[in-house]
Amino acid sequence: VVGIDRDGIVLDVTNELQEQGISLRAISAVTNGKNAVINVALKIKSTNQLQKITKGLYKVSGVIEVDRL
């Protein structure tokens, strides 16, 4: 997840995942003063669930990119 670096963006991302009932396996975040890069490892059940997660993360204020690696 790439977003504009702001206070609370990591919290907002994790709250969105929690609201969807997603199991979070790992998380790390780095910033460069302009953008935040948040890497999360998730336990998901289907591609439909992945699409729902992606859609939800784009609704988080400041999120500009969501990629699956």
PDB file of C-alpha atoms in Angstrom:
ATOM      1  CA  VAL A   1       0.000   0.000   0.000  1.00  0.00           C
ATOM      2  CA  VAL A   2       1.431   3.381  -0.985  1.00  0.00           C
ATOM      3  CA  GLY A   3      -0.048   6.540   0.421  1.00  0.00           C
ATOM      4  CA  ILE A   4       0.644  10.122   1.278  1.00  0.00           C
ATOM      5  CA  ASP A   5       2.713  10.184   4.481  1.00  0.00           C
ATOM      6  CA  ARG A   6       0.439  11.490   7.235  1.00  0.00           C
ATOM      7  CA  ASP A   7      -0.228  10.833  10.892  1.00  0.00           C
ATOM      8  CA  GLY A   8      -2.499   7.821  11.281  1.00  0.00           C
ATOM      9  CA  ILE A   9      -2.301   6.282   7.812  1.00  0.00           C
ATOM     10  CA  VAL A  10      -0.958   2.962   9.128  1.00  0.00           C
ATOM     11  CA  LEU A  11      -3.705   2.898  11.766  1.00  0.00           C
ATOM     12  CA  ASP A  12      -6.344   3.630   9.132  1.00  0.00           C
ATOM     13  CA  VAL A  13      -5.049   0.837   6.885  1.00  0.00           C
ATOM     14  CA  THR A  14      -5.052  -1.686   9.734  1.00  0.00           C
ATOM     15  CA  ASN A  15      -8.513  -0.544  10.854  1.00  0.00           C
ATOM     16  CA  GLU A  16      -9.857  -1.149   7.337  1.00  0.00           C
ATOM     17  CA  LEU A  17      -8.405  -4.652   7.355  1.00  0.00           C
ATOM     18  CA  GLN A  18      -9.830  -5.321  10.824  1.00  0.00           C
ATOM     19  CA  GLU A  19     -13.277  -4.106   9.776  1.00  0.00           C
ATOM     20  CA  GLN A  20     -13.205  -6.667   6.971  1.00  0.00           C
ATOM     21  CA  GLY A  21     -12.176  -9.423   9.406  1.00  0.00           C
ATOM     22  CA  ILE A  22      -8.831 -10.009   7.699  1.00  0.00           C
ATOM     23  CA  SER A  23      -6.077 -11.923   9.497  1.00  0.00           C
ATOM     24  CA  LEU A  24      -2.932  -9.826   9.495  1.00  0.00           C
ATOM     25  CA  ARG A  25       0.214 -11.978   9.369  1.00  0.00           C
ATOM     26  CA  ALA A  26       2.864  -9.226   9.224  1.00  0.00           C
ATOM     27  CA  ILE A  27       3.179  -5.496   8.676  1.00  0.00           C
ATOM     28  CA  SER A  28       6.009  -3.054   8.033  1.00  0.00           C
ATOM     29  CA  ALA A  29       6.000   0.598   7.063  1.00  0.00           C
ATOM     30  CA  VAL A  30       8.583   3.092   5.851  1.00  0.00           C
ATOM     31  CA  THR A  31       8.315   6.738   4.881  1.00  0.00           C
ATOM     32  CA  ASN A  32      10.427   9.159   2.930  1.00  0.00           C
ATOM     33  CA  GLY A  33       8.739  12.292   4.227  1.00  0.00           C
ATOM     34  CA  LYS A  34       6.381  12.409   1.268  1.00  0.00           C
ATOM     35  CA  ASN A  35       4.989   8.889   0.855  1.00  0.00           C
ATOM     36  CA  ALA A  36       4.416   5.954   3.147  1.00  0.00           C
ATOM     37  CA  VAL A  37       4.905   2.387   1.933  1.00  0.00           C
ATOM     38  CA  ILE A  38       3.017  -0.141   4.035  1.00  0.00           C
ATOM     39  CA  ASN A  39       3.667  -3.826   3.394  1.00  0.00           C
ATOM     40  CA  VAL A  40       1.154  -6.251   4.833  1.00  0.00           C
ATOM     41  CA  ALA A  41       0.987 -10.033   4.702  1.00  0.00           C
ATOM     42  CA  LEU A  42      -2.602 -11.226   4.857  1.00  0.00           C
ATOM     43  CA  LYS A  43      -4.439 -14.513   5.058  1.00  0.00           C
ATOM     44  CA  ILE A  44      -7.162 -14.395   2.439  1.00  0.00           C
ATOM     45  CA  LYS A  45      -9.583 -17.031   1.171  1.00  0.00           C
ATOM     46  CA  SER A  46     -10.348 -16.046  -2.421  1.00  0.00           C
ATOM     47  CA  THR A  47      -9.728 -13.596  -5.224  1.00  0.00           C
ATOM     48  CA  ASN A  48     -13.133 -12.068  -4.491  1.00  0.00           C
ATOM     49  CA  GLN A  49     -11.977 -11.308  -0.956  1.00  0.00           C
ATOM     50  CA  LEU A  50      -8.752  -9.812  -2.338  1.00  0.00           C
ATOM     51  CA  GLN A  51     -10.779  -7.511  -4.601  1.00  0.00           C
ATOM     52  CA  LYS A  52     -12.913  -6.398  -1.640  1.00  0.00           C
ATOM     53  CA  ILE A  53      -9.776  -5.683   0.423  1.00  0.00           C
ATOM     54  CA  THR A  54      -8.230  -3.683  -2.413  1.00  0.00           C
ATOM     55  CA  LYS A  55     -11.405  -1.652  -2.883  1.00  0.00           C
ATOM     56  CA  GLY A  56     -11.560  -0.935   0.859  1.00  0.00           C
ATOM     57  CA  LEU A  57      -7.928   0.144   1.049  1.00  0.00           C
ATOM     58  CA  TYR A  58      -8.418   2.641  -1.774  1.00  0.00           C
ATOM     59  CA  LYS A  59     -11.111   4.276   0.380  1.00  0.00           C
ATOM     60  CA  VAL A  60      -8.548   5.049   3.106  1.00  0.00           C
ATOM     61  CA  SER A  61      -7.649   8.734   3.030  1.00  0.00           C
ATOM     62  CA  GLY A  62      -4.307   9.289   1.322  1.00  0.00           C
ATOM     63  CA  VAL A  63      -3.928   5.822  -0.226  1.00  0.00           C
ATOM     64  CA  ILE A  64      -2.779   6.200  -3.813  1.00  0.00           C
ATOM     65  CA  GLU A  65      -1.740   2.655  -4.792  1.00  0.00           C
ATOM     66  CA  VAL A  66      -2.522  -0.897  -3.711  1.00  0.00           C
ATOM     67  CA  ASP A  67      -0.519  -3.765  -5.208  1.00  0.00           C
ATOM     68  CA  ARG A  68      -0.354  -7.495  -4.678  1.00  0.00           C
ATOM     69  CA  LEU A  69       3.162  -8.873  -4.619  1.00  0.00           C
TER      70      LEU A  69
END
